[in-house]
C-alpha cells in the first residue's frame, strides 16, 4: 500500500486531512476490506488524530466510507439499487445543467480542449488522467449553469460514482470522447435539446453497463 503525503502547511488541518484522505481513497486501488484507522492515517499524514477523525466523519456523511465502531473506516460498498439511484440523480441534474448552461466562446473552447485531452489520455491508457478530465468536462458545464448548489451536489455525486467505478473503468471509458464530442457539437450548433439528449444517452449508457456488470457478479462492490 502506498503512503500518504505528510501535511506540513499550517492551515486548517481538518480540511487538509479531508482532501488528502479523499484523494487517497479515490486514486488508490484499495480493497473494500482495507481498514483505515485514525492511527494509521494520522501517522501517515504526520498530524494528530483529532483532524483525521473529523475528516473521516465528513467522508462518512458524504457516502464515501463507512465507519464501524472500534474497528475503523472502510470504503463504502454499493448495491445495484444505490448505483441506479446515484446515476438517476446525476442524469436529471446534468441534463438540466446542459440545458441551462450559458454557452460562451470560452466555454466551447474549454470543452473542445477537454475532449481532446480525454482522447489523449484514453489512447495513452492514463486511467487517472482520463477520469479527472472526464470529471472536468462535466464540471465545466455545471459551472456554466450558474448554480452553486448544483455544482456542490454534482461534485459529491461524482465522488461517489468514481468510488463505485474504480474497478470497472474499462466498461465505458472508451465511449467518453465520442459522447463528449456529441454534447459539444450540439452546443456549438445551438441545439439545446440535442445536447440534453446526448447527455442523457451518455450517462444512461454508463449506468446500464455498470448495472449489467454488477448483475453478473451478483454482489455489492
Short mmCIF file of C-alpha atoms in Angstrom, two decimals:
data_model
loop_
_atom_site.label_atom_id
_atom_site.label_comp_id
_atom_site.label_asym_id
_atom_site.label_seq_id
_atom_site.Cartn_x
_atom_site.Cartn_y
_atom_site.Cartn_z
CA UNK A 1 0.00 0.00 0.00
CA UNK A 2 1.39 3.42 -0.93
CA UNK A 3 1.83 6.00 1.80
CA UNK A 4 0.07 9.34 2.02
CA UNK A 5 1.95 12.61 1.66
CA UNK A 6 2.66 14.26 5.00
CA UNK A 7 0.90 17.53 5.75
CA UNK A 8 3.31 20.37 6.55
CA UNK A 9 1.33 23.54 5.81
CA UNK A 10 -0.03 25.34 8.92
CA UNK A 11 -3.54 25.61 7.51
CA UNK A 12 -6.85 24.13 8.55
CA UNK A 13 -5.73 20.61 9.40
CA UNK A 14 -9.19 19.10 9.16
CA UNK A 15 -9.66 20.43 5.61
CA UNK A 16 -6.18 19.30 4.62
CA UNK A 17 -6.73 15.87 6.14
CA UNK A 18 -10.09 15.60 4.38
CA UNK A 19 -8.60 16.45 0.98
CA UNK A 20 -5.62 14.13 1.45
CA UNK A 21 -7.68 11.13 2.59
CA UNK A 22 -10.34 11.69 -0.07
CA UNK A 23 -7.71 11.82 -2.81
CA UNK A 24 -6.10 8.69 -1.37
CA UNK A 25 -9.24 6.58 -1.35
CA UNK A 26 -10.32 7.74 -4.81
CA UNK A 27 -6.95 7.38 -6.53
CA UNK A 28 -5.51 4.26 -4.91
CA UNK A 29 -6.67 0.75 -5.76
CA UNK A 30 -7.78 -0.04 -2.23
CA UNK A 31 -9.83 -3.07 -1.34
CA UNK A 32 -13.18 -2.57 0.39
CA UNK A 33 -11.84 -4.56 3.34
CA UNK A 34 -8.83 -2.27 3.80
CA UNK A 35 -9.02 -0.88 7.32
CA UNK A 36 -8.41 2.85 7.58
CA UNK A 37 -7.74 3.64 11.22
CA UNK A 38 -7.24 7.05 12.77
CA UNK A 39 -3.82 5.91 13.99
CA UNK A 40 -2.65 4.79 10.56
CA UNK A 41 -3.90 7.91 8.81
CA UNK A 42 -2.58 10.34 11.41
CA UNK A 43 0.85 8.68 11.30
CA UNK A 44 0.90 8.79 7.51
CA UNK A 45 -0.12 12.46 7.43
CA UNK A 46 2.06 13.49 10.38
CA UNK A 47 -0.79 15.11 12.33
CA UNK A 48 -2.88 14.32 15.41
CA UNK A 49 -5.91 12.04 15.37
CA UNK A 50 -8.48 14.79 16.00
CA UNK A 51 -8.48 16.37 12.49
CA UNK A 52 -8.31 12.89 10.96
CA UNK A 53 -11.40 11.86 12.96
CA UNK A 54 -13.29 14.95 11.77
CA UNK A 55 -12.22 14.31 8.17
CA UNK A 56 -13.41 10.70 8.35
CA UNK A 57 -16.76 11.82 9.74
CA UNK A 58 -17.17 14.20 6.78
CA UNK A 59 -16.29 11.45 4.31
CA UNK A 60 -18.80 9.17 6.03
CA UNK A 61 -21.50 11.84 5.76
CA UNK A 62 -20.76 12.22 2.05
CA UNK A 63 -21.16 8.50 1.48
CA UNK A 64 -17.56 7.63 0.59
CA UNK A 65 -16.67 5.50 3.60
CA UNK A 66 -18.43 3.51 6.30
CA UNK A 67 -17.29 3.80 9.92
CA UNK A 68 -17.56 0.80 12.23
CA UNK A 69 -17.32 1.36 15.99
CA UNK A 70 -13.97 0.28 17.47
CA UNK A 71 -12.85 -1.10 14.11
CA UNK A 72 -12.14 1.86 11.87
CA UNK A 73 -13.24 3.13 8.49
CA UNK A 74 -13.72 1.16 5.28
CA UNK A 75 -14.56 2.08 1.72
CA UNK A 76 -18.27 2.18 1.05
CA UNK A 77 -19.80 -0.76 -0.81
CA UNK A 78 -22.61 -0.04 -3.30
CA UNK A 79 -25.66 -2.12 -4.07
CA UNK A 80 -27.17 -2.12 -7.55
CA UNK A 81 -30.08 0.00 -6.31
CA UNK A 82 -27.69 2.57 -4.83
CA UNK A 83 -25.80 2.78 -8.11
CA UNK A 84 -29.05 3.23 -10.02
CA UNK A 85 -30.18 5.94 -7.62
CA UNK A 86 -26.90 7.82 -7.97
CA UNK A 87 -26.98 7.71 -11.76
CA UNK A 88 -30.66 8.61 -11.96
CA UNK A 89 -29.99 11.73 -9.89
CA UNK A 90 -26.86 12.55 -11.84
CA UNK A 91 -28.72 12.23 -15.14
CA UNK A 92 -31.51 14.56 -14.01
CA UNK A 93 -29.07 17.20 -12.79
CA UNK A 94 -26.68 17.04 -15.75
CA UNK A 95 -29.43 17.10 -18.37
CA UNK A 96 -30.74 20.20 -16.61
CA UNK A 97 -27.23 21.72 -16.43
CA UNK A 98 -26.51 21.34 -20.13
CA UNK A 99 -29.87 22.93 -20.88
CA UNK A 100 -29.28 25.86 -18.52
CA UNK A 101 -25.58 26.48 -19.23
CA UNK A 102 -24.59 29.91 -20.50
CA UNK A 103 -22.73 28.98 -23.67
CA UNK A 104 -19.84 31.32 -24.43
CA UNK A 105 -16.90 31.04 -26.85
CA UNK A 106 -14.70 30.46 -23.80
CA UNK A 107 -16.82 27.55 -22.57
CA UNK A 108 -16.88 25.94 -26.00
CA UNK A 109 -13.11 26.31 -26.26
CA UNK A 110 -12.57 24.71 -22.84
CA UNK A 111 -14.93 21.83 -23.68
CA UNK A 112 -13.19 21.35 -27.01
CA UNK A 113 -9.76 21.14 -25.38
CA UNK A 114 -11.10 18.84 -22.67
CA UNK A 115 -12.47 16.47 -25.30
CA UNK A 116 -9.06 16.37 -26.99
CA UNK A 117 -7.32 15.62 -23.71
CA UNK A 118 -9.82 12.86 -22.89
CA UNK A 119 -8.99 11.18 -26.19
CA UNK A 120 -5.28 11.61 -25.50
CA UNK A 121 -5.50 10.10 -22.01
CA UNK A 122 -7.54 7.18 -23.31
CA UNK A 123 -5.01 6.43 -26.03
CA UNK A 124 -2.15 6.61 -23.52
CA UNK A 125 -4.08 4.35 -21.11
CA UNK A 126 -3.74 7.07 -18.46
CA UNK A 127 -6.57 5.97 -16.16
CA UNK A 128 -6.29 8.76 -13.60
CA UNK A 129 -5.82 11.46 -16.23
CA UNK A 130 -8.84 10.22 -18.16
CA UNK A 131 -11.11 10.08 -15.11
CA UNK A 132 -10.08 13.55 -13.93
CA UNK A 133 -10.60 15.03 -17.39
CA UNK A 134 -13.99 13.36 -17.68
CA UNK A 135 -14.98 14.92 -14.37
CA UNK A 136 -13.65 18.30 -15.50
CA UNK A 137 -15.74 18.24 -18.70
CA UNK A 138 -18.95 17.71 -16.77
CA UNK A 139 -17.88 20.23 -14.15
CA UNK A 140 -17.39 22.94 -16.77
CA UNK A 141 -20.98 22.55 -17.91
CA UNK A 142 -22.28 22.56 -14.34
CA UNK A 143 -20.40 25.78 -13.54
CA UNK A 144 -21.75 27.40 -16.71
CA UNK A 145 -25.28 26.73 -15.45
CA UNK A 146 -24.60 29.33 -12.77
CA UNK A 147 -25.99 27.34 -9.85
CA UNK A 148 -23.51 26.87 -6.98
CA UNK A 149 -25.70 24.34 -5.17
CA UNK A 150 -25.96 22.26 -8.34
CA UNK A 151 -22.17 22.23 -8.61
CA UNK A 152 -21.84 21.15 -4.98
CA UNK A 153 -24.31 18.28 -5.32
CA UNK A 154 -22.82 17.08 -8.60
CA UNK A 155 -19.28 17.14 -7.18
CA UNK A 156 -20.40 14.88 -4.34
CA UNK A 157 -22.24 12.58 -6.75
CA UNK A 158 -19.15 12.37 -8.97
CA UNK A 159 -17.02 11.31 -6.00
CA UNK A 160 -19.42 8.53 -5.04
CA UNK A 161 -19.72 7.38 -8.64
CA UNK A 162 -15.96 7.40 -9.06
CA UNK A 163 -15.63 5.27 -5.94
CA UNK A 164 -18.04 2.64 -7.27
CA UNK A 165 -16.44 2.72 -10.75
CA UNK A 166 -12.82 2.24 -9.64
CA UNK A 167 -12.85 -1.43 -10.60
CA UNK A 168 -14.93 -1.02 -13.75
CA UNK A 169 -13.02 1.69 -15.61
CA UNK A 170 -12.79 -0.37 -18.82
CA UNK A 171 -16.56 -0.83 -19.09
CA UNK A 172 -17.26 2.60 -20.56
CA UNK A 173 -14.05 4.66 -20.66
CA UNK A 174 -13.73 4.25 -24.44
CA UNK A 175 -17.15 5.86 -25.01
CA UNK A 176 -16.34 9.17 -23.30
CA UNK A 177 -14.56 11.01 -26.16
CA UNK A 178 -17.36 10.43 -28.67
CA UNK A 179 -20.07 11.14 -26.08
CA UNK A 180 -18.41 14.39 -25.04
CA UNK A 181 -17.94 15.34 -28.67
CA UNK A 182 -21.66 14.84 -29.35
CA UNK A 183 -22.56 17.12 -26.44
CA UNK A 184 -20.04 19.73 -27.58
CA UNK A 185 -21.20 19.73 -31.20
CA UNK A 186 -24.82 20.17 -30.13
CA UNK A 187 -23.85 23.18 -28.00
CA UNK A 188 -21.77 24.60 -30.84
CA UNK A 189 -24.82 24.33 -33.11
CA UNK A 190 -27.05 25.98 -30.51
CA UNK A 191 -29.22 22.88 -30.26
CA UNK A 192 -30.07 22.54 -26.57
CA UNK A 193 -32.45 19.62 -26.97
CA UNK A 194 -29.82 17.66 -28.86
CA UNK A 195 -27.23 18.48 -26.20
CA UNK A 196 -29.60 17.27 -23.48
CA UNK A 197 -30.35 14.12 -25.46
CA UNK A 198 -26.63 13.44 -25.89
CA UNK A 199 -26.03 13.95 -22.17
CA UNK A 200 -28.91 11.60 -21.33
CA UNK A 201 -27.55 8.90 -23.67
CA UNK A 202 -24.02 9.29 -22.29
CA UNK A 203 -25.00 8.81 -18.65
CA UNK A 204 -27.60 6.13 -19.40
CA UNK A 205 -25.03 4.00 -21.25
CA UNK A 206 -22.51 4.14 -18.41
CA UNK A 207 -25.23 3.37 -15.86
CA UNK A 208 -26.50 0.35 -17.77
CA UNK A 209 -23.06 -1.14 -18.33
CA UNK A 210 -22.25 -0.78 -14.66
CA UNK A 211 -25.55 -2.32 -13.57
CA UNK A 212 -25.12 -5.22 -16.01
CA UNK A 213 -21.66 -5.84 -14.60
CA UNK A 214 -22.99 -5.85 -11.05
CA UNK A 215 -25.79 -8.24 -12.02
CA UNK A 216 -23.22 -10.71 -13.35
CA UNK A 217 -21.17 -10.51 -10.15
CA UNK A 218 -24.35 -10.67 -8.05
CA UNK A 219 -22.78 -8.79 -5.15
CA UNK A 220 -22.18 -5.23 -3.94
CA UNK A 221 -18.84 -3.60 -4.66
#
